[in-house]
Short mmCIF file of C-alpha atoms and ligand atoms in Angstrom, two decimals:
data_model
loop_
_atom_site.label_atom_id
_atom_site.label_comp_id
_atom_site.label_asym_id
_atom_site.label_seq_id
_atom_site.Cartn_x
_atom_site.Cartn_y
_atom_site.Cartn_z
CA MET A 1 0.07 -0.14 -0.13
CA THR A 2 1.22 3.70 -1.15
CA LEU A 3 0.86 6.67 1.82
CA ALA A 4 -1.34 7.92 -0.24
CA ASP A 5 -3.47 5.14 0.30
CA GLU A 6 -2.62 4.83 3.78
CA ALA A 7 -3.55 8.59 4.41
CA ALA A 8 -6.73 8.18 2.39
CA GLN A 9 -7.80 4.52 4.26
CA GLN A 10 -7.09 6.61 7.68
CA SER A 11 -9.45 9.54 6.78
CA ALA A 12 -12.19 6.93 5.09
CA PRO A 13 -15.81 8.21 6.85
CA ALA A 14 -17.11 5.64 9.78
CA PRO A 15 -17.87 2.50 7.84
CA ILE A 16 -21.99 2.24 6.77
CA ALA A 17 -21.78 -1.91 6.93
CA VAL A 18 -22.89 -3.38 10.13
CA PHE A 19 -21.45 -6.23 11.08
CA PRO A 20 -22.20 -9.14 11.92
CA ALA A 21 -25.05 -8.10 9.27
CA SER A 22 -28.48 -7.84 10.77
CA ARG A 23 -30.47 -10.96 8.63
CA PRO A 24 -27.61 -12.58 7.16
CA SER A 25 -28.69 -13.77 3.39
CA LEU A 26 -29.72 -17.32 2.92
CA VAL A 27 -28.79 -17.07 -0.58
CA GLY A 28 -25.74 -19.07 -1.60
CA LEU A 29 -25.92 -21.57 1.36
CA THR A 30 -25.60 -25.59 1.32
CA ARG A 31 -28.70 -28.18 2.48
CA PRO A 32 -26.69 -28.68 5.78
CA ALA A 33 -26.84 -24.22 6.28
CA LEU A 34 -29.66 -23.81 4.97
CA ALA A 35 -31.25 -26.86 7.74
CA GLU A 36 -28.70 -24.82 10.29
CA ALA A 37 -30.07 -21.61 9.74
CA LEU A 38 -33.91 -23.12 10.00
CA ARG A 39 -32.89 -25.13 13.42
CA ALA A 40 -31.91 -21.44 15.20
CA ILE A 41 -34.75 -19.83 14.25
CA ASP A 42 -36.62 -22.43 16.38
CA THR A 43 -37.77 -25.11 13.78
CA PRO A 44 -39.42 -28.21 14.35
CA ASP A 45 -36.68 -31.30 13.71
CA ARG A 46 -39.34 -32.86 11.76
CA GLU A 47 -40.36 -30.10 9.56
CA ILE A 48 -35.76 -29.79 8.60
CA ARG A 49 -36.11 -31.30 5.28
CA MET A 50 -39.50 -30.14 3.80
CA ARG A 51 -38.38 -26.97 4.42
CA VAL A 52 -34.97 -26.95 3.10
CA ALA A 53 -36.19 -28.39 0.05
CA GLN A 54 -38.56 -25.82 -0.21
CA LEU A 55 -36.52 -22.79 0.36
CA TRP A 56 -34.07 -24.76 -1.86
CA HIS A 57 -36.52 -24.79 -4.55
CA TRP A 58 -37.60 -21.13 -4.83
CA ILE A 59 -33.81 -19.59 -3.75
CA TYR A 60 -31.97 -21.33 -6.29
CA PHE A 61 -34.86 -22.56 -9.21
CA HIS A 62 -37.17 -20.15 -9.23
CA GLY A 63 -34.30 -17.08 -7.93
CA VAL A 64 -37.00 -15.09 -6.07
CA ARG A 65 -35.84 -11.93 -4.27
CA GLU A 66 -38.21 -12.45 -1.26
CA PHE A 67 -39.55 -14.32 0.87
CA ASP A 68 -43.08 -13.80 0.13
CA ALA A 69 -42.95 -15.02 -3.19
CA MET A 70 -42.77 -18.55 -0.96
CA LEU A 71 -45.97 -19.11 -2.55
CA ASN A 72 -46.21 -22.83 -1.08
CA VAL A 73 -44.38 -21.53 2.61
CA SER A 74 -46.71 -20.23 5.28
CA LYS A 75 -47.94 -16.84 5.55
CA VAL A 76 -46.37 -17.02 9.93
CA MET A 77 -42.99 -19.12 8.37
CA ARG A 78 -42.40 -16.49 5.64
CA GLN A 79 -42.45 -13.75 8.01
CA LYS A 80 -40.09 -15.45 10.53
CA LEU A 81 -37.81 -16.26 7.97
CA ALA A 82 -37.61 -12.57 6.44
CA GLU A 83 -37.29 -11.43 10.30
CA HIS A 84 -33.90 -12.95 11.35
CA TYR A 85 -32.84 -13.77 7.25
CA SER A 86 -32.47 -11.63 3.47
CA LEU A 87 -32.35 -13.13 0.51
CA THR A 88 -29.77 -10.36 -0.14
CA ARG A 89 -27.03 -10.75 -3.40
CA PRO A 90 -23.64 -9.25 -3.31
CA GLU A 91 -23.72 -5.93 -4.72
CA VAL A 92 -22.33 -5.15 -8.44
CA MET A 93 -20.21 -2.89 -8.01
CA GLU A 94 -19.38 -2.30 -11.97
CA GLU A 95 -20.21 -3.92 -15.39
CA GLN A 96 -18.88 -3.82 -18.37
CA VAL A 97 -20.47 -4.91 -22.34
CA SER A 98 -17.78 -5.74 -24.54
CA THR A 99 -19.20 -5.24 -28.40
CA ASP A 100 -18.88 -9.43 -28.58
CA GLY A 101 -21.11 -10.02 -25.85
CA THR A 102 -19.08 -10.91 -22.94
CA ARG A 103 -19.50 -9.29 -19.21
CA LYS A 104 -17.51 -8.50 -16.90
CA TRP A 105 -18.82 -7.59 -13.31
CA LEU A 106 -16.76 -6.50 -10.26
CA ILE A 107 -19.52 -7.49 -7.46
CA ARG A 108 -18.42 -6.63 -3.80
CA MET A 109 -19.31 -9.29 -0.97
CA PRO A 110 -20.72 -8.14 2.47
CA PRO A 111 -18.74 -7.75 5.19
CA VAL A 112 -17.64 -10.58 6.59
CA ASP A 113 -15.86 -9.14 10.14
CA ARG A 114 -14.90 -5.89 11.69
CA LEU A 115 -11.83 -5.35 10.01
CA GLU A 116 -13.62 -6.44 6.99
CA ALA A 117 -16.50 -3.71 7.50
CA SER A 118 -13.93 -0.64 8.42
CA ARG A 119 -12.10 -1.25 5.46
CA SER A 120 -12.71 1.01 2.79
CA LEU A 121 -12.30 -1.52 0.56
CA GLY A 122 -14.35 -4.87 1.04
CA ALA A 123 -13.61 -7.73 -0.69
CA GLU A 124 -14.26 -7.50 -4.46
CA VAL A 125 -13.88 -10.21 -7.01
CA GLU A 126 -14.32 -10.40 -10.52
CA CYS A 127 -16.81 -12.95 -12.73
CA VAL A 128 -16.74 -12.83 -16.78
CA TYR A 129 -19.47 -13.33 -18.46
CA ILE A 130 -18.54 -14.94 -22.39
CA PRO A 131 -20.93 -16.32 -24.56
CA GLU A 132 -21.27 -18.24 -27.38
CA ALA A 133 -23.67 -19.86 -29.71
CA ASP A 134 -24.54 -23.19 -28.15
CA ARG A 135 -22.95 -21.63 -24.13
CA GLY A 136 -22.80 -19.09 -21.88
CA THR A 137 -19.35 -19.69 -19.62
CA LEU A 138 -19.14 -17.60 -16.37
CA CYS A 139 -16.02 -17.55 -14.81
CA VAL A 140 -16.14 -17.16 -11.01
CA SER A 141 -13.42 -16.47 -8.37
CA SER A 142 -12.71 -18.67 -5.73
CA GLN A 143 -10.45 -15.81 -3.57
CA VAL A 144 -9.76 -12.91 -3.39
CA GLY A 145 -6.32 -12.06 -4.71
CA CYS A 146 -4.24 -14.84 -4.51
CA THR A 147 -1.22 -15.95 -2.13
CA LEU A 148 0.72 -17.57 -5.09
CA ASN A 149 3.07 -15.26 -7.74
CA CYS A 150 2.91 -16.80 -10.59
CA THR A 151 4.90 -13.93 -12.50
CA PHE A 152 2.19 -13.09 -15.75
CA CYS A 153 -0.82 -12.96 -13.63
CA HIS A 154 -2.13 -9.56 -12.12
CA THR A 155 -4.11 -11.09 -9.54
CA GLY A 156 -0.89 -12.41 -7.53
CA THR A 157 -0.42 -8.75 -6.81
CA GLN A 158 -3.35 -7.44 -5.26
CA ARG A 159 -3.05 -6.91 -1.49
CA LEU A 160 -6.26 -8.20 0.23
CA VAL A 161 -6.58 -12.16 0.54
CA ARG A 162 -8.80 -13.81 1.08
CA ASN A 163 -10.83 -17.09 0.61
CA LEU A 164 -14.78 -16.88 -0.52
CA SER A 165 -16.66 -19.12 1.92
CA THR A 166 -19.10 -21.69 -0.50
CA GLN A 167 -21.93 -19.01 -0.19
CA GLU A 168 -19.41 -15.84 -1.57
CA ILE A 169 -18.99 -18.67 -4.85
CA VAL A 170 -22.40 -19.67 -5.05
CA ALA A 171 -24.05 -16.47 -5.48
CA GLN A 172 -21.14 -15.07 -8.28
CA LEU A 173 -23.95 -17.42 -10.43
CA ILE A 174 -26.82 -15.93 -8.47
CA VAL A 175 -26.21 -12.74 -9.56
CA ALA A 176 -24.92 -13.84 -13.23
CA ARG A 177 -28.61 -15.59 -13.84
CA GLU A 178 -30.12 -12.34 -13.08
CA ARG A 179 -28.29 -9.89 -15.00
CA LEU A 180 -28.67 -12.22 -18.13
CA GLY A 181 -32.80 -12.53 -17.14
CA ASP A 182 -32.33 -16.61 -16.30
CA PHE A 183 -34.70 -17.36 -13.51
CA PRO A 184 -37.83 -17.85 -14.56
CA GLY A 185 -39.87 -14.54 -14.96
CA LEU A 186 -37.03 -12.62 -16.44
CA THR A 187 -36.05 -11.24 -19.52
CA PRO A 188 -33.03 -10.93 -21.31
CA PRO A 189 -31.03 -7.81 -22.05
CA ASP A 190 -31.60 -6.77 -25.32
CA ASN A 191 -29.19 -7.84 -26.99
CA GLY A 192 -29.47 -10.91 -29.07
CA LEU A 193 -26.14 -12.57 -27.93
CA ILE A 194 -27.14 -14.33 -24.65
CA PRO A 195 -27.42 -18.27 -25.81
CA PHE A 196 -30.99 -18.94 -24.66
CA GLY A 197 -32.69 -21.99 -26.80
CA GLU A 198 -33.62 -25.83 -26.15
CA GLY A 199 -32.34 -26.80 -23.38
CA VAL A 200 -29.34 -24.27 -22.79
CA ARG A 201 -29.22 -21.59 -20.62
CA ALA A 202 -27.22 -18.26 -20.61
CA VAL A 203 -24.72 -19.97 -18.22
CA SER A 204 -24.52 -23.57 -18.91
CA ASN A 205 -21.04 -23.36 -18.10
CA ILE A 206 -18.62 -22.91 -14.96
CA VAL A 207 -15.01 -22.32 -14.94
CA PHE A 208 -12.87 -21.57 -12.03
CA MET A 209 -10.71 -19.16 -13.45
CA GLY A 210 -11.37 -16.23 -11.80
CA MET A 211 -8.78 -14.56 -9.35
CA GLY A 212 -7.47 -16.85 -7.01
CA GLU A 213 -6.22 -20.75 -6.13
CA PRO A 214 -10.04 -22.89 -5.99
CA LEU A 215 -7.73 -25.97 -4.81
CA TYR A 216 -6.52 -23.58 -1.70
CA ASN A 217 -9.81 -23.27 -0.58
CA PHE A 218 -10.81 -27.17 -1.71
CA GLU A 219 -13.71 -27.39 0.90
CA ASN A 220 -15.93 -24.46 0.39
CA VAL A 221 -14.77 -25.09 -3.30
CA ARG A 222 -16.40 -28.75 -3.58
CA ASP A 223 -19.61 -27.53 -1.82
CA ALA A 224 -20.22 -25.51 -4.71
CA VAL A 225 -19.83 -26.99 -7.06
CA ASP A 226 -21.80 -29.59 -4.80
CA VAL A 227 -24.96 -26.29 -5.02
CA LEU A 228 -24.38 -25.05 -8.63
CA SER A 229 -24.81 -28.88 -9.83
CA ASP A 230 -28.00 -30.13 -7.44
CA GLY A 231 -30.46 -30.74 -10.43
CA GLU A 232 -32.91 -29.15 -8.07
CA GLY A 233 -31.77 -26.19 -7.93
CA LEU A 234 -29.06 -24.15 -10.42
CA SER A 235 -28.38 -27.60 -11.91
CA LEU A 236 -25.84 -26.76 -13.80
CA SER A 237 -23.62 -30.86 -15.13
CA LYS A 238 -20.52 -32.01 -13.28
CA ARG A 239 -18.77 -32.58 -16.56
CA ARG A 240 -19.47 -27.85 -17.46
CA ILE A 241 -17.78 -27.04 -14.15
CA THR A 242 -13.99 -26.97 -14.53
CA VAL A 243 -11.79 -26.22 -11.98
CA SER A 244 -8.30 -25.19 -12.63
CA THR A 245 -4.85 -25.47 -10.82
CA SER A 246 -1.82 -24.04 -10.62
CA GLY A 247 -0.61 -27.18 -9.83
CA VAL A 248 -2.11 -28.41 -5.97
CA VAL A 249 -0.49 -31.75 -6.33
CA PRO A 250 -1.99 -33.19 -3.01
CA GLU A 251 -5.36 -31.70 -3.84
CA ILE A 252 -5.96 -32.64 -7.12
CA GLU A 253 -7.09 -36.69 -6.45
CA ARG A 254 -9.49 -35.11 -4.32
CA LEU A 255 -11.04 -32.53 -6.80
CA GLY A 256 -11.86 -35.40 -9.29
CA ALA A 257 -13.36 -37.48 -5.56
CA GLU A 258 -15.20 -35.12 -3.76
CA ALA A 259 -16.36 -32.31 -6.04
CA GLY A 260 -16.12 -34.81 -9.55
CA ALA A 261 -15.52 -31.58 -11.94
CA ALA A 262 -13.42 -30.85 -14.64
CA LEU A 263 -9.69 -30.67 -14.28
CA ALA A 264 -7.80 -27.55 -15.69
CA ILE A 265 -3.83 -27.17 -15.19
CA SER A 266 -2.10 -23.83 -15.55
CA LEU A 267 0.50 -25.54 -17.09
CA HIS A 268 2.79 -22.99 -19.15
CA ALA A 269 6.32 -24.43 -19.57
CA VAL A 270 7.55 -27.98 -20.41
CA ARG A 271 10.82 -27.95 -18.12
CA ASP A 272 11.02 -27.51 -14.20
CA ASP A 273 14.21 -24.08 -14.36
CA LEU A 274 11.43 -22.37 -16.36
CA ARG A 275 8.32 -23.51 -15.16
CA ASP A 276 9.82 -22.55 -11.13
CA ARG A 277 10.03 -19.17 -12.71
CA LEU A 278 6.50 -18.81 -13.91
CA VAL A 279 4.37 -20.46 -11.63
CA PRO A 280 6.07 -21.15 -8.61
CA LEU A 281 4.26 -23.36 -6.64
CA ASN A 282 6.34 -25.91 -9.50
CA LYS A 283 9.19 -25.33 -7.33
CA LYS A 284 7.18 -27.59 -4.34
CA TYR A 285 5.37 -29.50 -6.97
CA PRO A 286 7.39 -30.21 -10.34
CA ILE A 287 6.28 -31.26 -13.41
CA LYS A 288 6.60 -34.75 -13.33
CA ASP A 289 4.49 -34.96 -10.21
CA LEU A 290 1.84 -32.83 -11.48
CA LEU A 291 1.53 -35.29 -14.51
CA GLN A 292 1.20 -37.89 -12.80
CA ALA A 293 -1.60 -37.21 -10.03
CA CYS A 294 -3.85 -35.74 -13.91
CA ARG A 295 -2.66 -39.80 -15.35
CA ASP A 296 -4.40 -40.67 -11.22
CA TYR A 297 -6.97 -38.37 -12.17
CA PRO A 298 -10.26 -39.92 -10.56
CA GLY A 299 -12.53 -40.49 -14.00
CA VAL A 300 -10.36 -38.92 -16.19
CA SER A 301 -11.29 -40.90 -19.75
CA ASN A 302 -11.27 -39.95 -23.63
CA ALA A 303 -14.93 -38.82 -22.70
CA ARG A 304 -13.75 -36.95 -19.70
CA ARG A 305 -10.05 -35.27 -21.04
CA ILE A 306 -7.85 -33.10 -18.36
CA THR A 307 -7.61 -29.62 -20.60
CA PHE A 308 -3.92 -27.70 -20.06
CA GLU A 309 -3.87 -24.17 -20.16
CA TYR A 310 -0.62 -22.82 -21.46
CA VAL A 311 -0.45 -19.19 -21.84
CA MET A 312 2.17 -17.81 -24.79
CA LEU A 313 4.75 -15.57 -23.69
CA LYS A 314 7.12 -13.97 -26.66
CA GLY A 315 10.42 -15.46 -26.49
CA VAL A 316 9.60 -17.20 -23.26
CA ASN A 317 7.76 -20.51 -23.85
CA ASP A 318 6.56 -20.10 -27.45
CA SER A 319 8.89 -22.30 -29.59
CA PRO A 320 8.43 -25.10 -31.89
CA ALA A 321 10.67 -27.63 -29.52
CA GLU A 322 8.39 -26.14 -26.59
CA ALA A 323 5.23 -26.85 -28.70
CA ARG A 324 7.14 -30.67 -29.81
CA GLU A 325 7.98 -31.05 -25.24
CA LEU A 326 4.33 -30.03 -25.07
CA VAL A 327 3.36 -33.41 -27.13
CA ARG A 328 5.47 -35.38 -25.51
CA LEU A 329 4.97 -34.76 -22.11
CA LEU A 330 0.98 -35.25 -22.16
CA LYS A 331 1.35 -38.85 -24.93
CA GLY A 332 -0.80 -40.97 -22.47
CA ILE A 333 -3.09 -38.80 -20.44
CA PRO A 334 -6.44 -37.72 -21.99
CA ALA A 335 -5.77 -34.11 -22.96
CA LYS A 336 -7.10 -31.02 -24.42
CA ILE A 337 -4.70 -27.85 -25.14
CA ASN A 338 -5.73 -24.42 -24.71
CA LEU A 339 -3.32 -21.32 -25.91
CA ILE A 340 -3.92 -18.78 -24.38
CA PRO A 341 -2.42 -15.60 -26.04
CA PHE A 342 -1.54 -13.31 -22.94
CA ASN A 343 -2.89 -10.46 -21.51
CA PRO A 344 -0.61 -7.80 -21.24
CA TRP A 345 -1.36 -5.37 -17.95
CA PRO A 346 0.57 -2.29 -17.00
CA GLY A 347 4.00 -3.57 -15.69
CA ALA A 348 4.40 -6.94 -16.41
CA PRO A 349 7.26 -8.35 -17.94
CA TYR A 350 6.09 -10.51 -20.74
CA GLU A 351 4.17 -9.71 -23.56
CA CYS A 352 1.86 -11.91 -25.95
CA SER A 353 3.39 -14.00 -28.42
CA SER A 354 2.72 -12.92 -31.88
CA TRP A 355 0.29 -14.49 -33.99
CA GLU A 356 2.66 -16.24 -36.33
CA THR A 357 3.98 -17.91 -33.21
CA ILE A 358 1.08 -19.00 -32.01
CA GLU A 359 -0.27 -20.26 -35.01
CA LYS A 360 2.90 -21.90 -35.67
CA PHE A 361 2.54 -23.73 -32.11
CA SER A 362 -0.68 -24.00 -32.40
CA ASP A 363 -0.35 -26.18 -35.59
CA ILE A 364 2.14 -28.84 -34.60
CA VAL A 365 -0.34 -29.27 -31.42
CA PHE A 366 -3.01 -30.07 -33.55
CA ASN A 367 -1.22 -32.21 -35.97
CA ALA A 368 -0.13 -34.37 -33.16
CA GLY A 369 -4.19 -34.93 -32.39
CA TYR A 370 -5.32 -32.18 -30.42
CA ALA A 371 -8.00 -30.10 -31.48
CA SER A 372 -8.95 -26.40 -31.47
CA PRO A 373 -6.45 -25.22 -29.27
CA VAL A 374 -6.00 -21.16 -29.47
CA ARG A 375 -8.59 -19.86 -27.03
CA THR A 376 -9.58 -16.60 -29.09
CA PRO A 377 -9.17 -13.14 -26.60
CA ARG A 378 -12.80 -12.42 -25.92
CA GLY A 379 -13.96 -8.85 -24.69
CA ARG A 380 -10.25 -7.31 -25.40
CA ASP A 381 -12.30 -4.11 -25.49
CA ILE A 382 -13.10 -4.68 -21.80
CA LEU A 383 -10.76 -6.20 -20.20
CA ALA A 384 -7.14 -5.57 -21.24
CA ALA A 385 -6.20 -8.14 -18.45
CA CYS A 386 -6.67 -10.35 -16.28
CA GLY A 387 -7.75 -8.65 -12.58
CA GLN A 388 -7.41 -5.27 -14.29
CA LEU A 389 -11.41 -3.90 -13.99
CA LYS A 390 -10.93 -4.22 -10.09
CA SER A 391 -7.44 -2.21 -10.34
CA GLU A 392 -8.93 -0.20 -12.67
CA THR A 393 -12.02 -0.03 -9.89
CA GLU A 394 -9.73 1.00 -6.63
CA LYS A 395 -7.20 3.44 -8.56
CA LEU A 396 -10.01 5.70 -9.31
CA ARG A 397 -11.39 5.22 -6.00
CA ALA A 398 -8.67 6.57 -4.49
CA ARG A 399 -8.22 10.09 -6.87
CA ALA A 400 -11.95 10.32 -6.32
CA ARG A 401 -10.99 10.39 -1.99
CA LEU A 402 -7.66 12.42 -2.61
CA ALA A 403 -10.12 15.02 -5.16
CA ALA A 404 -12.43 15.07 -2.20
CA GLU A 405 -9.42 15.52 0.58
CA LEU A 406 -8.42 18.37 -1.77
CA GLU A 407 -11.93 19.98 -2.25
N1 SAH B 501 -5.78 -20.13 -10.04
C1 SAH B 501 -5.72 -21.14 -11.36
C2 SAH B 501 -7.32 -20.46 -11.44
C3 SAH B 501 -7.32 -18.60 -11.21
S1 SAH B 501 -5.92 -18.08 -13.19
C4 SAH B 501 -4.79 -21.16 -11.83
O1 SAH B 501 -3.21 -20.61 -12.25
O2 SAH B 501 -4.90 -22.13 -13.09
C5 SAH B 501 -6.78 -19.33 -14.15
C6 SAH B 501 -5.71 -18.84 -16.01
O3 SAH B 501 -6.10 -17.81 -15.88
C7 SAH B 501 -4.62 -19.57 -15.38
O4 SAH B 501 -4.60 -20.74 -16.27
C8 SAH B 501 -3.64 -18.64 -14.98
O5 SAH B 501 -2.75 -19.33 -15.53
C9 SAH B 501 -4.35 -17.64 -16.54
N2 SAH B 501 -3.54 -16.02 -16.66
C10 SAH B 501 -3.49 -15.05 -15.63
N3 SAH B 501 -3.06 -14.41 -15.75
C11 SAH B 501 -2.69 -14.66 -16.93
C12 SAH B 501 -2.65 -13.66 -17.93
N4 SAH B 501 -2.13 -11.69 -17.91
N5 SAH B 501 -2.86 -13.70 -19.57
C13 SAH B 501 -3.30 -14.95 -19.77
N6 SAH B 501 -3.68 -15.99 -19.49
C14 SAH B 501 -3.30 -15.56 -17.47
FE1 SF4 B 502 -2.83 -17.40 -8.60
FE2 SF4 B 502 -3.65 -18.55 -11.09
FE3 SF4 B 502 -2.90 -16.27 -10.94
FE4 SF4 B 502 -0.86 -18.24 -10.53
S1 SF4 B 502 -2.20 -18.00 -12.06
S2 SF4 B 502 -1.20 -15.86 -9.33
S3 SF4 B 502 -2.51 -19.38 -9.27
S4 SF4 B 502 -4.64 -16.16 -9.99
#
């Protein structure tokens, strides 16, 4: 934090948010957490199962915002729920819509403790929506910031770091569905780019590729996958939920066994010396161990392939020899390869490889039998870089505070 930031924080007005929240939200809770919330307001044990099922249906299937909309819940119960709880969602602080339909939201979570309540900046995360003809993908965050410091990633440079709760992870989908008009009775925004049709929802896929390392927040991510994939609520297929990791080897097996989500690995280099530099976690869990964990991933098959992400960095990891080595390394693992053009950010020590180089690399990978390897940059006009919306917003706020002080 700079001195100016610190001064601005000290002179920040008293927090408006109250902690503990007087009426905690039920949106995003698991079934056991909902049962607990009902017990806390003296719901008789024999009613709990039925009440959880009712709440589940209204919160996750219908996306209601008021207890009064829960038609099959008695009026007395609705009043009691409303006295103690709310159906509040996290707040969308910024929304940017790209000309290609990509949307990026900066979402602020309600404070979880006094410290957060007193900070002028609460826990804020990014969430990106990418529509395609036959699917809509929501990229969610699992942590605020990240404790790992991959040298090409902007998230690693952010100061506030904490795990998101299950509730906060799930709430990102609720916010997105609401914004996209994807709950019964809502209308989608009118730009024709959101996929809707027979059996297609605006959000059909989730990728944990926003801020944070999901496997450093294992339990919350696992429980969120459970809520997101529950057939009586949000109903996403587990095959369409992908968890991306920088390579936390000891948790990979558990992810397959306990969450059953699809796996993506941020590989980015084919030699340990280079990967040590790009993804420092590699010093702890080198490539050989990482690939062994992939071979052993529960449920992996040609129908359920592991995605290997490879960010294209000019002159660093993008030679034809490295493409050939990549193919050799992945032999025997049911794999998809995703070449990601590097997204530059101010002060980044890398540049994106040229299109010619990416094409050459991609041809080698393609000729080895891997389909559609380059991830088309989406929403370039609004995204500039991963983590950038949050930093831009922080910069603007700091400027506004400074301007207010000078007045
Ligand atoms: N922490 C997890 C998931 C979040 S990052 C992980 O590292 O896998 C999601 C993906 O975005 C990762 O593959 C990451 O390497 C990639 N990424 C991060 N910064 C990037 C940038 N500036 N340009 C392109 N890809 C980036
Ligand atoms: Fe964290 Fe992933 Fe960024 Fe690495 S790439 S710093 S693990 S968010």
